[in-house]
Amino acid sequence: MQPRDPEFRARIAAAFAAQGLMATLGGRLVAMEPGRCTIEADFAPGLTQHHGLFHAGVLTTLADNACGFAAMSLLPPGGEVLSVEFKTSFLRPASGLVAVARGEVLKPGRTLTFCRADIFVRDAAGAETLVATMLATMIAAAPEAR
Amino acid sequence: MQPRDPEFRARIAAAFAAQGLMATLGGRLVAMEPGRCTIEADFAPGLTQHHGLFHAGVLTTLADNACGFAAMSLLPPGGEVLSVEFKTSFLRPASGLVAVARGEVLKPGRTLTFCRADIFVRDAAGAETLVATMLATMIAAAPEAR
Amino acid sequence: MQPRDPEFRARIAAAFAAQGLMATLGGRLVAMEPGRCTIEADFAPGLTQHHGLFHAGVLTTLADNACGFAAMSLLPPGGEVLSVEFKTSFLRPASGLVAVARGEVLKPGRTLTFCRADIFVRDAAGAETLVATMLATMIAAAPEAR
Amino acid sequence: MQPRDPEFRARIAAAFAAQGLMATLGGRLVAMEPGRCTIEADFAPGLTQHHGLFHAGVLTTLADNACGFAAMSLLPPGGEVLSVEFKTSFLRPASGLVAVARGEVLKPGRTLTFCRADIFVRDAAGAETLVATMLATMIAAAPEAR
């Protein structure tokens, strides 16, 4: 996939930094290629559901961003995205040291971009387990343009 | 809908309190009836996406919990739930002072409970606007039982 | 909700008639109001899954159309829609004489329209049971415009 | 993935043959391996939406079955599945001679099986284009067991 904005990494880094929620959850933008984005967060007691595992909402948030930034990487200069909708399936309990969301663009478009993300947990030995998967639709538009 | 556990409110309050993420996001359990649950969070800079609005991940987290606790309210004593999957559609930008997720059970079951949630933002005058909606599937089981 | 095309019923009737699949499944457009549409199909052995009940694909097809035409009813003259995505939850086995999909617009838009549908089965006494529910996103555009 | 029933192909062929809808739509079970299933249908005027392309409901039906049979292939003797829910994203208009749904199991389970399917159209030269993708949840149970 070909980026239409050579400065897409800077544009996405700025958007990431502007998201208050990423600081709150400890999210890190660890990889960014055209049409692909990886976001991680370390386990912390402040990210848990009632069994002490990663909350589904945390996994979904990381995956939403991984999809959104993957979509944004293919837009022209100034391009931003909003989440139209997403669905997440939770395959296994998310017990691990790091949550890793890898998003990719399935089909770019002028208006809509279709994405998917896989969400893993990584253990102390670096082994990864798939714990959830997402399908997402992103729209390239300012809020008022919907 | 009839609760099978007269102590369901205490059971849910304990689960809510055990979720580190609810403290992190400032979530409040504001209403709990059999098959229905409302969770709110005040706007804060730490809950935002890159336009300064409520992040889709925050809205989804509140709705996931509203659905999960609505499902849990109908289980027998000791019953807990896990999220199997959910889908959220984002109808409008979520600009407001408070995010409000109202979850309800569509169909209870021994194993699976189907739920829906509507997510609103409330402004300073108390007016609410629907900003998102969720369909969710919950499973009544400990993690190992899947 | 206000239609922008006073001839919306004729436009939708023509689109319905142009769908070969509706004739194949025996679908009937039984009600059409601005932002709302109801489609039915009688039970037949050719519509079944392997237990002899309505196939999930039939219920989904009726609901997709009920949502699509509900969205189309609010577009300007000439407006057509395509399904961007939908999710269906199957609450109960769909045993009955008639399948009834009632679609409605949750949020109209120039580009995207968000819809939901409830799907019922009706028995010989006319009683209806909710068997499935859908959230759908429709786009107002010709295929090449995506 | 290891089948627990050496006769899984016969069990699935019988279920496929018992689905009236597959005969109605001209569905063919063209490949069946443990945890994987491919179903095809030739284009026909009776399978169309209002632009004369494959109807989203046809693509979804084929993918639902591809996921369901992929899940069923891993169950013990006698095992059947029901669709709990699925979501389909429609990436491109489905114009082609054959619709092909390839389903696979992401995570098998005693109760729930998580699946995904990709849906392609094949042209006269045999080239395939991805037109839709599905995430599905299946439950291993008779209807009354939900």
Coordinates of C-alpha atoms in Angstrom, one line a residue, chain B residues 7 19-20 32-35 40 46 51-52 55 61 76 80 92 96 105 112-113 118 124 126 129 131 134 137 143:
Chain B
E7 CA -28.3 -10.1 46.5
Q19 CA -12.4 -3.4 38.0
G20 CA -9.3 -1.2 38.1
M32 CA -28.9 -1.3 38.6
E33 CA -32.2 -3.1 38.1
P34 CA -32.9 -6.7 37.0
G35 CA -31.7 -6.9 33.4
E40 CA -21.6 7.1 33.6
G46 CA -7.6 11.9 30.0
H51 CA -10.3 16.0 18.6
G52 CA -10.8 16.3 22.3
H55 CA -12.7 8.4 22.8
T61 CA -15.9 0.3 27.8
P76 CA -27.9 -17.2 40.2
E80 CA -20.2 -13.9 36.7
R92 CA -22.3 11.1 16.2
G96 CA -20.6 16.5 26.2
V105 CA -30.8 -7.7 28.5
L112 CA -25.4 -16.8 26.8
T113 CA -27.1 -13.5 27.5
D118 CA -27.3 2.9 24.1
A124 CA -24.7 21.2 31.0
G126 CA -29.0 17.9 31.3
T129 CA -27.9 13.0 22.8
V131 CA -24.0 9.0 20.2
M134 CA -23.9 -1.6 21.0
T137 CA -23.0 -11.3 23.8
P143 CA -12.7 -18.1 32.0

